[in-house]
JSON list of C-alpha atoms in Angstrom, two decimals:
[
{"chain": "A", "resi": 1, "resn": "MET", "atom": "CA", "xyz": [0.00, 0.00, 0.00]},
{"chain": "A", "resi": 2, "resn": "ALA", "atom": "CA", "xyz": [1.32, 3.41, -0.94]},
{"chain": "A", "resi": 3, "resn": "GLU", "atom": "CA", "xyz": [2.20, 5.64, 1.96]},
{"chain": "A", "resi": 4, "resn": "PRO", "atom": "CA", "xyz": [-0.06, 8.67, 2.45]},
{"chain": "A", "resi": 5, "resn": "THR", "atom": "CA", "xyz": [1.19, 11.95, 1.03]},
{"chain": "A", "resi": 6, "resn": "ILE", "atom": "CA", "xyz": [2.07, 14.49, 3.69]},
{"chain": "A", "resi": 7, "resn": "GLU", "atom": "CA", "xyz": [1.62, 18.05, 2.54]},
{"chain": "A", "resi": 8, "resn": "ALA", "atom": "CA", "xyz": [4.14, 20.58, 3.76]},
{"chain": "A", "resi": 9, "resn": "GLY", "atom": "CA", "xyz": [2.73, 23.35, 5.90]},
{"chain": "A", "resi": 10, "resn": "PRO", "atom": "CA", "xyz": [3.33, 27.08, 5.35]},
{"chain": "A", "resi": 11, "resn": "VAL", "atom": "CA", "xyz": [6.31, 27.17, 7.75]},
{"chain": "A", "resi": 12, "resn": "ALA", "atom": "CA", "xyz": [8.11, 24.39, 5.87]},
{"chain": "A", "resi": 13, "resn": "LEU", "atom": "CA", "xyz": [7.42, 26.04, 2.51]},
{"chain": "A", "resi": 14, "resn": "ARG", "atom": "CA", "xyz": [8.47, 29.59, 3.35]},
{"chain": "A", "resi": 15, "resn": "ARG", "atom": "CA", "xyz": [11.65, 31.01, 1.86]},
{"chain": "A", "resi": 16, "resn": "SER", "atom": "CA", "xyz": [13.63, 33.91, 3.21]},
{"chain": "A", "resi": 17, "resn": "PRO", "atom": "CA", "xyz": [14.21, 36.99, 1.01]},
{"chain": "A", "resi": 18, "resn": "LEU", "atom": "CA", "xyz": [17.98, 36.36, 0.98]},
{"chain": "A", "resi": 19, "resn": "GLU", "atom": "CA", "xyz": [18.18, 32.59, 0.82]},
{"chain": "A", "resi": 20, "resn": "HIS", "atom": "CA", "xyz": [19.71, 32.86, -2.68]},
{"chain": "A", "resi": 21, "resn": "LEU", "atom": "CA", "xyz": [22.58, 35.02, -1.35]},
{"chain": "A", "resi": 22, "resn": "GLU", "atom": "CA", "xyz": [23.49, 32.87, 1.65]},
{"chain": "A", "resi": 23, "resn": "GLU", "atom": "CA", "xyz": [26.67, 31.43, 0.12]},
{"chain": "A", "resi": 24, "resn": "ARG", "atom": "CA", "xyz": [27.74, 34.81, -1.27]},
{"chain": "A", "resi": 25, "resn": "MET", "atom": "CA", "xyz": [27.34, 36.47, 2.12]},
{"chain": "A", "resi": 26, "resn": "ARG", "atom": "CA", "xyz": [29.35, 33.71, 3.77]},
{"chain": "A", "resi": 27, "resn": "ALA", "atom": "CA", "xyz": [32.10, 34.04, 1.17]},
{"chain": "A", "resi": 28, "resn": "ALA", "atom": "CA", "xyz": [32.28, 37.81, 1.72]},
{"chain": "A", "resi": 29, "resn": "ALA", "atom": "CA", "xyz": [33.33, 37.40, 5.37]},
{"chain": "A", "resi": 30, "resn": "VAL", "atom": "CA", "xyz": [36.61, 39.08, 6.27]},
{"chain": "A", "resi": 31, "resn": "PRO", "atom": "CA", "xyz": [38.65, 37.52, 9.13]},
{"chain": "A", "resi": 32, "resn": "GLY", "atom": "CA", "xyz": [41.16, 39.08, 11.47]},
{"chain": "A", "resi": 33, "resn": "THR", "atom": "CA", "xyz": [41.53, 42.47, 13.08]},
{"chain": "A", "resi": 34, "resn": "ARG", "atom": "CA", "xyz": [39.71, 44.16, 10.18]},
{"chain": "A", "resi": 35, "resn": "GLY", "atom": "CA", "xyz": [37.06, 41.48, 10.20]},
{"chain": "A", "resi": 36, "resn": "VAL", "atom": "CA", "xyz": [33.43, 41.85, 9.22]},
{"chain": "A", "resi": 37, "resn": "THR", "atom": "CA", "xyz": [30.70, 39.30, 8.58]},
{"chain": "A", "resi": 38, "resn": "LEU", "atom": "CA", "xyz": [27.23, 39.47, 7.07]},
{"chain": "A", "resi": 39, "resn": "ALA", "atom": "CA", "xyz": [24.35, 37.03, 7.54]},
{"chain": "A", "resi": 40, "resn": "GLU", "atom": "CA", "xyz": [20.59, 36.98, 7.30]},
{"chain": "A", "resi": 41, "resn": "ARG", "atom": "CA", "xyz": [18.58, 36.25, 10.44]},
{"chain": "A", "resi": 42, "resn": "PRO", "atom": "CA", "xyz": [15.25, 35.39, 8.81]},
{"chain": "A", "resi": 43, "resn": "PHE", "atom": "CA", "xyz": [11.78, 34.84, 10.20]},
{"chain": "A", "resi": 44, "resn": "VAL", "atom": "CA", "xyz": [12.05, 37.07, 13.27]},
{"chain": "A", "resi": 45, "resn": "THR", "atom": "CA", "xyz": [8.60, 37.77, 14.68]},
{"chain": "A", "resi": 46, "resn": "MET", "atom": "CA", "xyz": [7.75, 41.46, 14.31]},
{"chain": "A", "resi": 47, "resn": "VAL", "atom": "CA", "xyz": [4.58, 43.04, 15.67]},
{"chain": "A", "resi": 48, "resn": "ASN", "atom": "CA", "xyz": [3.71, 46.68, 15.02]},
{"chain": "A", "resi": 49, "resn": "LEU", "atom": "CA", "xyz": [2.11, 48.10, 18.13]},
{"chain": "A", "resi": 50, "resn": "ARG", "atom": "CA", "xyz": [0.06, 51.30, 18.46]},
{"chain": "A", "resi": 51, "resn": "VAL", "atom": "CA", "xyz": [-1.18, 52.40, 21.88]},
{"chain": "A", "resi": 52, "resn": "GLY", "atom": "CA", "xyz": [-1.40, 55.59, 23.89]},
{"chain": "A", "resi": 53, "resn": "PRO", "atom": "CA", "xyz": [1.70, 55.91, 26.11]},
{"chain": "A", "resi": 54, "resn": "GLY", "atom": "CA", "xyz": [0.86, 55.95, 29.80]},
{"chain": "A", "resi": 55, "resn": "SER", "atom": "CA", "xyz": [-2.62, 54.53, 29.21]},
{"chain": "A", "resi": 56, "resn": "GLU", "atom": "CA", "xyz": [-4.09, 51.55, 31.03]},
{"chain": "A", "resi": 57, "resn": "ALA", "atom": "CA", "xyz": [-3.76, 49.58, 27.82]},
{"chain": "A", "resi": 58, "resn": "ALA", "atom": "CA", "xyz": [-0.05, 50.46, 27.64]},
{"chain": "A", "resi": 59, "resn": "ASP", "atom": "CA", "xyz": [0.36, 49.24, 31.22]},
{"chain": "A", "resi": 60, "resn": "ARG", "atom": "CA", "xyz": [-1.24, 45.92, 30.29]},
{"chain": "A", "resi": 61, "resn": "ILE", "atom": "CA", "xyz": [1.00, 45.66, 27.22]},
{"chain": "A", "resi": 62, "resn": "GLU", "atom": "CA", "xyz": [4.08, 46.22, 29.38]},
{"chain": "A", "resi": 63, "resn": "ARG", "atom": "CA", "xyz": [3.00, 43.51, 31.81]},
{"chain": "A", "resi": 64, "resn": "THR", "atom": "CA", "xyz": [2.42, 41.12, 28.91]},
{"chain": "A", "resi": 65, "resn": "LEU", "atom": "CA", "xyz": [5.86, 41.78, 27.42]},
{"chain": "A", "resi": 66, "resn": "GLY", "atom": "CA", "xyz": [7.65, 42.05, 30.75]},
{"chain": "A", "resi": 67, "resn": "ALA", "atom": "CA", "xyz": [9.30, 45.23, 29.41]},
{"chain": "A", "resi": 68, "resn": "ARG", "atom": "CA", "xyz": [8.52, 48.93, 29.42]},
{"chain": "A", "resi": 69, "resn": "LEU", "atom": "CA", "xyz": [7.61, 50.65, 26.18]},
{"chain": "A", "resi": 70, "resn": "PRO", "atom": "CA", "xyz": [10.53, 52.96, 25.28]},
{"chain": "A", "resi": 71, "resn": "ARG", "atom": "CA", "xyz": [9.61, 56.62, 25.49]},
{"chain": "A", "resi": 72, "resn": "ARG", "atom": "CA", "xyz": [12.37, 58.29, 23.43]},
{"chain": "A", "resi": 73, "resn": "CYS", "atom": "CA", "xyz": [13.60, 58.08, 19.85]},
{"chain": "A", "resi": 74, "resn": "GLY", "atom": "CA", "xyz": [16.40, 55.53, 19.56]},
{"chain": "A", "resi": 75, "resn": "ASP", "atom": "CA", "xyz": [15.59, 53.70, 22.78]},
{"chain": "A", "resi": 76, "resn": "THR", "atom": "CA", "xyz": [14.91, 49.97, 23.09]},
{"chain": "A", "resi": 77, "resn": "THR", "atom": "CA", "xyz": [13.92, 47.72, 25.98]},
{"chain": "A", "resi": 78, "resn": "SER", "atom": "CA", "xyz": [14.30, 43.96, 26.25]},
{"chain": "A", "resi": 79, "resn": "SER", "atom": "CA", "xyz": [12.93, 41.12, 28.34]},
{"chain": "A", "resi": 80, "resn": "GLY", "atom": "CA", "xyz": [13.25, 37.41, 27.63]},
{"chain": "A", "resi": 81, "resn": "PRO", "atom": "CA", "xyz": [12.49, 36.77, 23.95]},
{"chain": "A", "resi": 82, "resn": "HIS", "atom": "CA", "xyz": [11.20, 40.30, 23.28]},
{"chain": "A", "resi": 83, "resn": "THR", "atom": "CA", "xyz": [12.88, 43.56, 22.28]},
{"chain": "A", "resi": 84, "resn": "VAL", "atom": "CA", "xyz": [10.73, 46.67, 21.92]},
{"chain": "A", "resi": 85, "resn": "VAL", "atom": "CA", "xyz": [11.90, 49.42, 19.56]},
{"chain": "A", "resi": 86, "resn": "TRP", "atom": "CA", "xyz": [10.57, 53.00, 19.61]},
{"chain": "A", "resi": 87, "resn": "LEU", "atom": "CA", "xyz": [9.13, 54.06, 16.24]},
{"chain": "A", "resi": 88, "resn": "GLY", "atom": "CA", "xyz": [7.07, 57.10, 17.25]},
{"chain": "A", "resi": 89, "resn": "PRO", "atom": "CA", "xyz": [5.29, 58.73, 20.20]},
{"chain": "A", "resi": 90, "resn": "ASP", "atom": "CA", "xyz": [2.58, 56.04, 20.16]},
{"chain": "A", "resi": 91, "resn": "GLU", "atom": "CA", "xyz": [4.17, 53.37, 17.95]},
{"chain": "A", "resi": 92, "resn": "TRP", "atom": "CA", "xyz": [6.61, 50.54, 18.63]},
{"chain": "A", "resi": 93, "resn": "LEU", "atom": "CA", "xyz": [7.99, 47.47, 16.89]},
{"chain": "A", "resi": 94, "resn": "VAL", "atom": "CA", "xyz": [8.15, 44.31, 19.00]},
{"chain": "A", "resi": 95, "resn": "LEU", "atom": "CA", "xyz": [10.91, 41.94, 17.84]},
{"chain": "A", "resi": 96, "resn": "SER", "atom": "CA", "xyz": [10.59, 38.49, 19.31]},
{"chain": "A", "resi": 97, "resn": "ARG", "atom": "CA", "xyz": [11.56, 34.83, 19.19]},
{"chain": "A", "resi": 98, "resn": "ALA", "atom": "CA", "xyz": [7.97, 33.97, 20.14]},
{"chain": "A", "resi": 99, "resn": "GLU", "atom": "CA", "xyz": [5.52, 32.64, 17.57]},
{"chain": "A", "resi": 100, "resn": "GLY", "atom": "CA", "xyz": [3.96, 35.54, 15.69]},
{"chain": "A", "resi": 101, "resn": "ALA", "atom": "CA", "xyz": [0.27, 34.66, 15.78]},
{"chain": "A", "resi": 102, "resn": "ALA", "atom": "CA", "xyz": [0.37, 33.78, 19.48]},
{"chain": "A", "resi": 103, "resn": "LEU", "atom": "CA", "xyz": [2.23, 36.96, 20.46]},
{"chain": "A", "resi": 104, "resn": "THR", "atom": "CA", "xyz": [-0.08, 39.15, 18.37]},
{"chain": "A", "resi": 105, "resn": "ALA", "atom": "CA", "xyz": [-3.11, 37.55, 19.99]},
{"chain": "A", "resi": 106, "resn": "GLU", "atom": "CA", "xyz": [-1.68, 38.17, 23.46]},
{"chain": "A", "resi": 107, "resn": "LEU", "atom": "CA", "xyz": [-1.00, 41.81, 22.68]},
{"chain": "A", "resi": 108, "resn": "ARG", "atom": "CA", "xyz": [-4.48, 42.33, 21.22]},
{"chain": "A", "resi": 109, "resn": "THR", "atom": "CA", "xyz": [-5.99, 40.82, 24.38]},
{"chain": "A", "resi": 110, "resn": "ALA", "atom": "CA", "xyz": [-3.85, 43.18, 26.47]},
{"chain": "A", "resi": 111, "resn": "LEU", "atom": "CA", "xyz": [-5.00, 46.18, 24.41]},
{"chain": "A", "resi": 112, "resn": "GLY", "atom": "CA", "xyz": [-8.62, 45.46, 25.26]},
{"chain": "A", "resi": 113, "resn": "PRO", "atom": "CA", "xyz": [-11.47, 47.43, 23.69]},
{"chain": "A", "resi": 114, "resn": "GLY", "atom": "CA", "xyz": [-9.72, 50.79, 23.72]},
{"chain": "A", "resi": 115, "resn": "ARG", "atom": "CA", "xyz": [-7.86, 52.54, 20.90]},
{"chain": "A", "resi": 116, "resn": "GLY", "atom": "CA", "xyz": [-4.78, 50.79, 19.60]},
{"chain": "A", "resi": 117, "resn": "SER", "atom": "CA", "xyz": [-3.62, 47.97, 17.36]},
{"chain": "A", "resi": 118, "resn": "ALA", "atom": "CA", "xyz": [-1.22, 45.03, 17.25]},
{"chain": "A", "resi": 119, "resn": "VAL", "atom": "CA", "xyz": [-0.41, 43.79, 13.73]},
{"chain": "A", "resi": 120, "resn": "ASP", "atom": "CA", "xyz": [1.91, 40.94, 12.79]},
{"chain": "A", "resi": 121, "resn": "VAL", "atom": "CA", "xyz": [4.26, 42.47, 10.20]},
{"chain": "A", "resi": 122, "resn": "SER", "atom": "CA", "xyz": [6.88, 39.69, 10.25]},
{"chain": "A", "resi": 123, "resn": "ALA", "atom": "CA", "xyz": [6.71, 39.18, 6.48]},
{"chain": "A", "resi": 124, "resn": "ASN", "atom": "CA", "xyz": [7.24, 42.88, 5.81]},
{"chain": "A", "resi": 125, "resn": "ARG", "atom": "CA", "xyz": [10.94, 42.93, 6.71]},
{"chain": "A", "resi": 126, "resn": "THR", "atom": "CA", "xyz": [13.91, 40.64, 7.05]},
{"chain": "A", "resi": 127, "resn": "THR", "atom": "CA", "xyz": [16.97, 41.03, 9.27]},
{"chain": "A", "resi": 128, "resn": "LEU", "atom": "CA", "xyz": [20.59, 41.37, 8.19]},
{"chain": "A", "resi": 129, "resn": "GLU", "atom": "CA", "xyz": [23.30, 41.04, 10.84]},
{"chain": "A", "resi": 130, "resn": "LEU", "atom": "CA", "xyz": [26.58, 42.89, 10.25]},
{"chain": "A", "resi": 131, "resn": "SER", "atom": "CA", "xyz": [29.28, 42.23, 12.82]},
{"chain": "A", "resi": 132, "resn": "GLY", "atom": "CA", "xyz": [32.98, 42.62, 13.47]},
{"chain": "A", "resi": 133, "resn": "PRO", "atom": "CA", "xyz": [35.65, 45.27, 14.05]},
{"chain": "A", "resi": 134, "resn": "SER", "atom": "CA", "xyz": [35.06, 46.90, 10.63]},
{"chain": "A", "resi": 135, "resn": "SER", "atom": "CA", "xyz": [31.28, 46.78, 10.60]},
{"chain": "A", "resi": 136, "resn": "ARG", "atom": "CA", "xyz": [30.88, 50.42, 11.66]},
{"chain": "A", "resi": 137, "resn": "GLN", "atom": "CA", "xyz": [33.22, 51.55, 8.86]},
{"chain": "A", "resi": 138, "resn": "VAL", "atom": "CA", "xyz": [31.18, 49.52, 6.36]},
{"chain": "A", "resi": 139, "resn": "LEU", "atom": "CA", "xyz": [27.97, 51.25, 7.43]},
{"chain": "A", "resi": 140, "resn": "GLU", "atom": "CA", "xyz": [29.60, 54.68, 7.44]},
{"chain": "A", "resi": 141, "resn": "LYS", "atom": "CA", "xyz": [30.10, 54.39, 3.68]},
{"chain": "A", "resi": 142, "resn": "GLY", "atom": "CA", "xyz": [26.39, 54.94, 3.18]},
{"chain": "A", "resi": 143, "resn": "CYS", "atom": "CA", "xyz": [24.65, 55.82, 6.45]},
{"chain": "A", "resi": 144, "resn": "PRO", "atom": "CA", "xyz": [24.11, 59.50, 7.36]},
{"chain": "A", "resi": 145, "resn": "LEU", "atom": "CA", "xyz": [24.03, 58.82, 11.12]},
{"chain": "A", "resi": 146, "resn": "ASP", "atom": "CA", "xyz": [26.92, 59.50, 13.46]},
{"chain": "A", "resi": 147, "resn": "LEU", "atom": "CA", "xyz": [27.72, 55.91, 14.44]},
{"chain": "A", "resi": 148, "resn": "HIS", "atom": "CA", "xyz": [30.67, 56.76, 16.69]},
{"chain": "A", "resi": 149, "resn": "PRO", "atom": "CA", "xyz": [30.26, 55.16, 20.15]},
{"chain": "A", "resi": 150, "resn": "ARG", "atom": "CA", "xyz": [29.86, 58.63, 21.68]},
{"chain": "A", "resi": 151, "resn": "ALA", "atom": "CA", "xyz": [26.58, 59.01, 19.74]},
{"chain": "A", "resi": 152, "resn": "PHE", "atom": "CA", "xyz": [25.35, 55.50, 18.94]},
{"chain": "A", "resi": 153, "resn": "GLY", "atom": "CA", "xyz": [25.88, 52.38, 21.01]},
{"chain": "A", "resi": 154, "resn": "PRO", "atom": "CA", "xyz": [24.38, 49.07, 22.15]},
{"chain": "A", "resi": 155, "resn": "GLY", "atom": "CA", "xyz": [20.63, 49.23, 22.58]},
{"chain": "A", "resi": 156, "resn": "ARG", "atom": "CA", "xyz": [20.14, 52.11, 20.15]},
{"chain": "A", "resi": 157, "resn": "ALA", "atom": "CA", "xyz": [17.78, 51.62, 17.19]},
{"chain": "A", "resi": 158, "resn": "VAL", "atom": "CA", "xyz": [16.62, 54.25, 14.70]},
{"chain": "A", "resi": 159, "resn": "SER", "atom": "CA", "xyz": [15.07, 54.53, 11.26]},
{"chain": "A", "resi": 160, "resn": "THR", "atom": "CA", "xyz": [17.66, 55.68, 8.72]},
{"chain": "A", "resi": 161, "resn": "THR", "atom": "CA", "xyz": [19.08, 54.79, 5.32]},
{"chain": "A", "resi": 162, "resn": "VAL", "atom": "CA", "xyz": [22.04, 52.63, 4.30]},
{"chain": "A", "resi": 163, "resn": "GLY", "atom": "CA", "xyz": [22.94, 53.38, 0.73]},
{"chain": "A", "resi": 164, "resn": "PRO", "atom": "CA", "xyz": [19.59, 54.22, -0.84]},
{"chain": "A", "resi": 165, "resn": "VAL", "atom": "CA", "xyz": [17.66, 51.69, 1.28]},
{"chain": "A", "resi": 166, "resn": "ALA", "atom": "CA", "xyz": [15.47, 52.66, 4.24]},
{"chain": "A", "resi": 167, "resn": "VAL", "atom": "CA", "xyz": [16.19, 50.46, 7.26]},
{"chain": "A", "resi": 168, "resn": "LEU", "atom": "CA", "xyz": [15.65, 50.16, 10.95]},
{"chain": "A", "resi": 169, "resn": "LEU", "atom": "CA", "xyz": [19.23, 50.08, 12.30]},
{"chain": "A", "resi": 170, "resn": "TRP", "atom": "CA", "xyz": [19.80, 48.49, 15.71]},
{"chain": "A", "resi": 171, "resn": "GLN", "atom": "CA", "xyz": [23.17, 48.13, 17.43]},
{"chain": "A", "resi": 172, "resn": "VAL", "atom": "CA", "xyz": [23.04, 44.94, 19.47]},
{"chain": "A", "resi": 173, "resn": "ASP", "atom": "CA", "xyz": [26.41, 44.90, 21.27]},
{"chain": "A", "resi": 174, "resn": "GLU", "atom": "CA", "xyz": [29.86, 46.45, 21.46]},
{"chain": "A", "resi": 175, "resn": "ALA", "atom": "CA", "xyz": [31.54, 44.01, 19.01]},
{"chain": "A", "resi": 176, "resn": "PRO", "atom": "CA", "xyz": [29.96, 45.93, 17.29]},
{"chain": "A", "resi": 177, "resn": "THR", "atom": "CA", "xyz": [27.05, 43.92, 15.94]},
{"chain": "A", "resi": 178, "resn": "TYR", "atom": "CA", "xyz": [24.32, 45.70, 14.00]},
{"chain": "A", "resi": 179, "resn": "ARG", "atom": "CA", "xyz": [20.98, 44.40, 12.80]},
{"chain": "A", "resi": 180, "resn": "LEU", "atom": "CA", "xyz": [19.48, 46.07, 9.77]},
{"chain": "A", "resi": 181, "resn": "LEU", "atom": "CA", "xyz": [15.79, 45.60, 9.05]},
{"chain": "A", "resi": 182, "resn": "PRO", "atom": "CA", "xyz": [14.93, 46.54, 5.44]},
{"chain": "A", "resi": 183, "resn": "ARG", "atom": "CA", "xyz": [11.67, 45.88, 3.63]},
{"chain": "A", "resi": 184, "resn": "SER", "atom": "CA", "xyz": [11.87, 42.40, 2.17]},
{"chain": "A", "resi": 185, "resn": "SER", "atom": "CA", "xyz": [11.62, 43.74, -1.38]},
{"chain": "A", "resi": 186, "resn": "PHE", "atom": "CA", "xyz": [14.78, 45.84, -0.86]},
{"chain": "A", "resi": 187, "resn": "ALA", "atom": "CA", "xyz": [16.79, 43.20, 1.02]},
{"chain": "A", "resi": 188, "resn": "ASP", "atom": "CA", "xyz": [18.57, 41.84, -2.07]},
{"chain": "A", "resi": 189, "resn": "TYR", "atom": "CA", "xyz": [19.84, 45.30, -3.05]},
{"chain": "A", "resi": 190, "resn": "LEU", "atom": "CA", "xyz": [20.98, 46.09, 0.50]},
{"chain": "A", "resi": 191, "resn": "ALA", "atom": "CA", "xyz": [22.80, 42.77, 0.91]},
{"chain": "A", "resi": 192, "resn": "ARG", "atom": "CA", "xyz": [24.68, 43.26, -2.37]},
{"chain": "A", "resi": 193, "resn": "TRP", "atom": "CA", "xyz": [25.54, 46.84, -1.35]},
{"chain": "A", "resi": 194, "resn": "LEU", "atom": "CA", "xyz": [26.97, 45.62, 1.97]},
{"chain": "A", "resi": 195, "resn": "ILE", "atom": "CA", "xyz": [28.93, 42.81, 0.33]},
{"chain": "A", "resi": 196, "resn": "ASP", "atom": "CA", "xyz": [30.52, 45.33, -2.02]},
{"chain": "A", "resi": 197, "resn": "ALA", "atom": "CA", "xyz": [31.27, 47.72, 0.86]},
{"chain": "A", "resi": 198, "resn": "MET", "atom": "CA", "xyz": [32.97, 44.91, 2.80]},
{"chain": "A", "resi": 199, "resn": "GLY", "atom": "CA", "xyz": [35.39, 44.14, -0.03]},
{"chain": "A", "resi": 200, "resn": "GLU", "atom": "CA", "xyz": [38.07, 46.74, 0.77]},
{"chain": "A", "resi": 201, "resn": "PHE", "atom": "CA", "xyz": [38.72, 45.26, 4.23]},
{"chain": "A", "resi": 202, "resn": "ARG", "atom": "CA", "xyz": [40.25, 42.15, 2.70]},
{"chain": "A", "resi": 203, "resn": "GLY", "atom": "CA", "xyz": [43.34, 44.14, 1.75]},
{"chain": "A", "resi": 204, "resn": "PRO", "atom": "CA", "xyz": [45.99, 45.74, 3.99]},
{"chain": "A", "resi": 205, "resn": "GLU", "atom": "CA", "xyz": [45.04, 48.93, 5.78]},
{"chain": "A", "resi": 206, "resn": "VAL", "atom": "CA", "xyz": [46.30, 52.03, 4.02]},
{"chain": "A", "resi": 207, "resn": "PRO", "atom": "CA", "xyz": [48.21, 54.26, 6.48]}
]
């Protein structure tokens, strides 16, 4: 008797926006004291959250996440699997390792009947991770922000551009490691731009 056919579910069938560049990104890695690496971190849960700051609904959201909602541009807060990024006076992006539908449902329950929204936007962006001693110099080729540690450090996240691509740029640690969140449709262009910008660090440093 023939074995029953098992149909793959949506999770098994999904493909990341940069799957086709995985080998090229790996090959672009630069080792050593001028090192820099690039990789995609796909399928991060992202929930866009709108709620009045200081409201009862915001308090319930904070209890659900176990983290305060950041109140200033560039600030982030983290707790367990969740990181909350400030997008505007009443808007945040929740980045999480939790399952998207479940987290969105929890946040909508916490919002209650008042004004606000929680929308799963995980498919809207992907995540590129740029790390290593030269990663800041790579970004400085095309980012208008002052990325010097005196102005931008771990835990900072802002909307900006890298090259011509709009991104959410988040510095994760002091390595430094940066995570760049472009729209999925622009991810290919951004990855190729970063790979090209990394190329000069393979050679000796010019005094």
